[in-house]
XYZ file of C-alpha atoms in Angstrom:
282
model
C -110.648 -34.207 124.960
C -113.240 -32.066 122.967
C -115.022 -31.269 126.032
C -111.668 -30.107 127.855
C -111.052 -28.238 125.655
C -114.498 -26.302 125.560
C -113.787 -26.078 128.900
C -110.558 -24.381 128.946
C -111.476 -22.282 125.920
C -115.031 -21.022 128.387
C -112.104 -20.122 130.813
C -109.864 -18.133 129.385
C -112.356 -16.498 127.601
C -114.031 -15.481 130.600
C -111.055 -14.793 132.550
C -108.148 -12.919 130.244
C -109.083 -9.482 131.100
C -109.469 -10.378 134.759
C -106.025 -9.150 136.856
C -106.343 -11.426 139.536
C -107.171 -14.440 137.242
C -104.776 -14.040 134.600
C -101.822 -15.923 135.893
C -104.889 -19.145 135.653
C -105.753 -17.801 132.187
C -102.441 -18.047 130.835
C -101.559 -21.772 132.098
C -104.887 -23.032 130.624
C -103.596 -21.701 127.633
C -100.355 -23.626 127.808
C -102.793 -26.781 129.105
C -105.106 -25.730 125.721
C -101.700 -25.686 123.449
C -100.720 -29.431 124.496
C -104.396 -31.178 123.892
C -104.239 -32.483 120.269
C -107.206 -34.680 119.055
C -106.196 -37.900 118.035
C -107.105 -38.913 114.571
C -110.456 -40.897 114.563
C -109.603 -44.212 112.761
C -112.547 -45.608 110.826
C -113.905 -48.978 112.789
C -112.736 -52.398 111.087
C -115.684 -54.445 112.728
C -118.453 -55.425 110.415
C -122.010 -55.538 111.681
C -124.621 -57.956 109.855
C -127.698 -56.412 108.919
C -130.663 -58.291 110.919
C -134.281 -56.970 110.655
C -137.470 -59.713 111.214
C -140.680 -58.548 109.412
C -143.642 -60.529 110.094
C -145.521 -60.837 106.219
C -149.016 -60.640 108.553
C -149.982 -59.311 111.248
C -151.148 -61.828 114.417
C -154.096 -61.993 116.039
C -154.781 -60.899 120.011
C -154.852 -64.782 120.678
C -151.232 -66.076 120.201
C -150.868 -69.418 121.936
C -152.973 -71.202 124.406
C -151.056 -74.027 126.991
C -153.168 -76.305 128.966
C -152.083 -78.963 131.081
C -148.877 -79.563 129.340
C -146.488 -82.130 130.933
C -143.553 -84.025 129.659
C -141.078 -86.491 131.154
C -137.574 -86.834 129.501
C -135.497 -90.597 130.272
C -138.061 -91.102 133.098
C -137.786 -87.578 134.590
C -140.658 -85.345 134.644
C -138.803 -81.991 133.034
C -142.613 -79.872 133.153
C -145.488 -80.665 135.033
C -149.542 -79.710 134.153
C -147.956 -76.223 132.616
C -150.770 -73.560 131.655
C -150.059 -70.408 129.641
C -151.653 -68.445 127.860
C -149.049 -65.940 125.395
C -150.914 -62.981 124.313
C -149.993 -60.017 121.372
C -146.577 -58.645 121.424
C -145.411 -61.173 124.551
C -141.816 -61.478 124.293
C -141.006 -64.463 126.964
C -137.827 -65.113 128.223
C -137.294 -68.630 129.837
C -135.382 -67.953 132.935
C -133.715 -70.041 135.659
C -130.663 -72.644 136.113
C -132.167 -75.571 134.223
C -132.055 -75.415 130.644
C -133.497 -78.510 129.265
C -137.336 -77.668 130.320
C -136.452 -74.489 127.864
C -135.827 -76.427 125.148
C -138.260 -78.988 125.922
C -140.867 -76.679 125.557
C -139.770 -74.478 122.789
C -139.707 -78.526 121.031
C -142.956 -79.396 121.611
C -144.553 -75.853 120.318
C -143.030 -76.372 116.938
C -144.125 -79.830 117.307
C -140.783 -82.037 117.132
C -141.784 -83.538 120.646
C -145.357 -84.962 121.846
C -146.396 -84.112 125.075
C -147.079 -86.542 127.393
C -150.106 -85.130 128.737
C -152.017 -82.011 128.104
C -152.431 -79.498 124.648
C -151.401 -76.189 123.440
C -153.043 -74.489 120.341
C -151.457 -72.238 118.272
C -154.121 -68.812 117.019
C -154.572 -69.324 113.318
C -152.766 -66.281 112.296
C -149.636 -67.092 113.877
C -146.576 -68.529 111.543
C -143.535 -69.537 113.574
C -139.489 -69.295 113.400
C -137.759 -71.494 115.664
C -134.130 -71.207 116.158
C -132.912 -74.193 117.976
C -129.972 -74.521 120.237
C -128.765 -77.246 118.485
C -128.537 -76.434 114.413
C -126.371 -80.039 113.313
C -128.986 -81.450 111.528
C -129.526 -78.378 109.236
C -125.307 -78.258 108.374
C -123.071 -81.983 109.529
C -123.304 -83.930 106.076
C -125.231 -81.005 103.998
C -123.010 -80.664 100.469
C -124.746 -76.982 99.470
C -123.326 -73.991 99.249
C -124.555 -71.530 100.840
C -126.774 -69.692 97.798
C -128.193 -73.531 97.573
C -128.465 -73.991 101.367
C -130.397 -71.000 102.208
C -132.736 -71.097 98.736
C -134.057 -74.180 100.045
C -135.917 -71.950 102.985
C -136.788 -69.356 100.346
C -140.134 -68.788 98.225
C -138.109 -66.749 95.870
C -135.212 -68.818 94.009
C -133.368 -66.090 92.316
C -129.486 -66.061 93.539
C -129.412 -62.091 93.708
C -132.044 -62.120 95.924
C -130.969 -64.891 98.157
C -127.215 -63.349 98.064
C -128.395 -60.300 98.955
C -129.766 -61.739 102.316
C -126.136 -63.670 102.746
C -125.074 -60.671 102.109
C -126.435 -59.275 104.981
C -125.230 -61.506 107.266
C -121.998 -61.268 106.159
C -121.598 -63.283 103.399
C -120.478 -62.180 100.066
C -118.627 -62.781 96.968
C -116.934 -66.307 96.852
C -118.018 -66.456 100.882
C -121.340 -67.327 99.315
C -120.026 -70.454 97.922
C -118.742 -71.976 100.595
C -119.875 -75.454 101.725
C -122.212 -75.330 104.535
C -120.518 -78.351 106.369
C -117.805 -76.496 107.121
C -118.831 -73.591 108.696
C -117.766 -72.288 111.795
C -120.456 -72.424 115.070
C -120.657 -68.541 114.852
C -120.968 -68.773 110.986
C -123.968 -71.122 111.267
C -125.908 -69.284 113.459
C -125.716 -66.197 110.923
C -127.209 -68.591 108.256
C -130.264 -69.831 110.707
C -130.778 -66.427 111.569
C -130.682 -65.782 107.521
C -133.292 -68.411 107.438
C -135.469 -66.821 110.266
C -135.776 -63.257 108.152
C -137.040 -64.896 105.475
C -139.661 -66.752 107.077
C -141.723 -63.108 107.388
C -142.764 -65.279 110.766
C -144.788 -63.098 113.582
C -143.735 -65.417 116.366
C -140.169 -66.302 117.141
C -139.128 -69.019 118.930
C -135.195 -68.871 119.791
C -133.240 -70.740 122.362
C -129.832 -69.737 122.921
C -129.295 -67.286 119.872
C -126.534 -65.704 121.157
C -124.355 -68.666 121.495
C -121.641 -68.643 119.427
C -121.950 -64.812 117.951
C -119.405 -62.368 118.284
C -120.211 -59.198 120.059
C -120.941 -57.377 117.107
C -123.054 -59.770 116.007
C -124.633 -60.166 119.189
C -125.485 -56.369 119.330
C -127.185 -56.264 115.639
C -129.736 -59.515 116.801
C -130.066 -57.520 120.419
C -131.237 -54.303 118.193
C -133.351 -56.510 115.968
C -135.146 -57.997 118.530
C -135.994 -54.996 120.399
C -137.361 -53.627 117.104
C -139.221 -56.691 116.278
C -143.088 -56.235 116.725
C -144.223 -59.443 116.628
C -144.077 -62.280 119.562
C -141.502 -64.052 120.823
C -140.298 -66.798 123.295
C -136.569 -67.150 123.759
C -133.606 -68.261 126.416
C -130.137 -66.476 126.387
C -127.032 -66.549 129.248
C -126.434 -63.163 127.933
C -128.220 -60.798 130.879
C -128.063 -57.796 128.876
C -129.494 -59.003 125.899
C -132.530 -60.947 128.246
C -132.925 -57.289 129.945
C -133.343 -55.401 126.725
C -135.479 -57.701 124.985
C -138.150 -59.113 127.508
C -141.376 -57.835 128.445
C -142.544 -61.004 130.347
C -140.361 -63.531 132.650
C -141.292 -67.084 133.023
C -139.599 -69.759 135.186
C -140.222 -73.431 135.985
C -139.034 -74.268 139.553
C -138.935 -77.330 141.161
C -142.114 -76.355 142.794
C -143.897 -74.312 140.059
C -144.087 -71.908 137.761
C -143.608 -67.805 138.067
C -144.970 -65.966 135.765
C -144.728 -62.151 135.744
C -145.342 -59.752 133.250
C -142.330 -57.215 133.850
C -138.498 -56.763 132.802
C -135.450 -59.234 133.710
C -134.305 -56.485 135.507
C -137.598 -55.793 137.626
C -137.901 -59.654 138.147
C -134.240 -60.543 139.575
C -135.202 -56.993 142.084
C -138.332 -58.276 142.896
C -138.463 -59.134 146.711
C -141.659 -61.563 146.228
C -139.811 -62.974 143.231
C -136.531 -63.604 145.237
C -138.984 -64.849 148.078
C -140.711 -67.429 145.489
C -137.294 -68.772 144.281
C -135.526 -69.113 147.584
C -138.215 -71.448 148.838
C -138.484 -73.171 145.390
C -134.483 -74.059 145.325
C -134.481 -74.560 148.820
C -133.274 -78.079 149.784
């Protein structure tokens, strides 16, 4: 409406004087008299605050993946894998299947063995992992959330740690509540609560986005994007893989591809579309 009405305004004042124009002039005028701006109401939606600072900086050499193979209940879910993740990679896992995704992401924070192969982390990496399941952090787990969250936290004073509930949304009494009866949405804020303070330089997430609402979605999209360390990560959410990812990586059922470019510049690529067509292929 604002720029209407600059441009009826630019109109008449360029055409009043003008004979054969003023008939126009004078029913902009009458347009001009009926436009009323509509009063801006002040947004009810609450954004958390989400900002991951690594406490160090990382070394060039980030993570080095040789031969790495695994079989889950007799199925071989990755095969001799070989990666190397470099400075300021952010990876997104791509592709239908999602259990090699978290497969992996389990085995570089060491919760599964490998059964072949190694991968070596650089010495001046510290890791976050948010997993796509969270249960065993929350079913059974009679904190509150001040107690919940300290337990992830070098520094034990309650105005600090409410301060970073507080960010994610959490304040007053809603710091007290019990964390076994959160909601899915609500849980995810506290892991991601626990993932700022780990001051990690490598983030491992799979599936972050499940379960946030889309205003939380948009403050961990803008967080990531701003985040200057490394990071591997999976998401269903296209906009928030596009935004993020700097490098694409996808296990197929006959091999890896591996490209360092955008989501968007990987599902246009014709030799990428060629690669996965004959990998899917029946």
């Amino acid at each position: 409406k604002e720029e209407k009405i600059k441009e009826l305004q630019a109109f008449i004042q360029r055409f009043s004087a003008n004979k054969s124009k003023a008939r126009q002039a004078t029913a902009r005028k009458k347009l001009l008299e009926k436009i009323t701006l509509d009063d801006i109401r002040p947004s009810n939606r609450k954004y958390p605050f989400i900002q991951f600072k690594p406490e160090r900086e990382a070394g060039k050499q980030l993570l080095l993946i040789e031969g790495l193979t695994k079989s889950i209940d007799g199925v071989k879910v990755i095969d001799n894998l070989t990666l190397t993740v470099n400075k300021g990679d952010k990876i997104a896992l791509v592709g239908p299947d999602s259990l090699w995704k978290t497969v992996l992401m389990q085995m570089l924070v060491g919760e599964l063995e490998p059964d072949a192969g190694t991968y070596q982390w650089g010495v001046t990496t510290t890791r976050a992992y948010f997993p796509k399941d969270n249960s065993k952090y929350f079913d059974g787990v009679d904190l509150n959330l001040v107690d919940w969250l300290r337990q992830f936290s070098k520094e034990q004073d309650e105005t600090f740690i409410r301060g970073f509930l507080g960010r994610m949304l959490f304040s007053g009494d809603e710091a007290l509540k019990k964390a076994s009866v959160l909601s899915g949405g609500e849980k995810v804020r506290c892991m991601l609560a626990r993932m700022m303070l780990s001051g990690a330089n490598v983030l491992l997430m799979d599936e972050p986005t499940n379960h946030l609402d889309l205003e939380s979605i948009t403050a961990l999209n803008d967080a990531l994007i701003d985040f200057d360390g490394t990071m591997i990560f999976t998401s269903h959410d296209r906009q928030f893989v596009s935004t993020i990812a700097n490098r694409i990586l996808e296990i197929t059922p006959r091999g890896v591809i591996d490209r360092l470019m955008t989501y968007e510049e990987y599902l246009e690529s014709d030799e990428v579309k060629a690669l996965r067509e004959q990998a899917y292929s029946v």
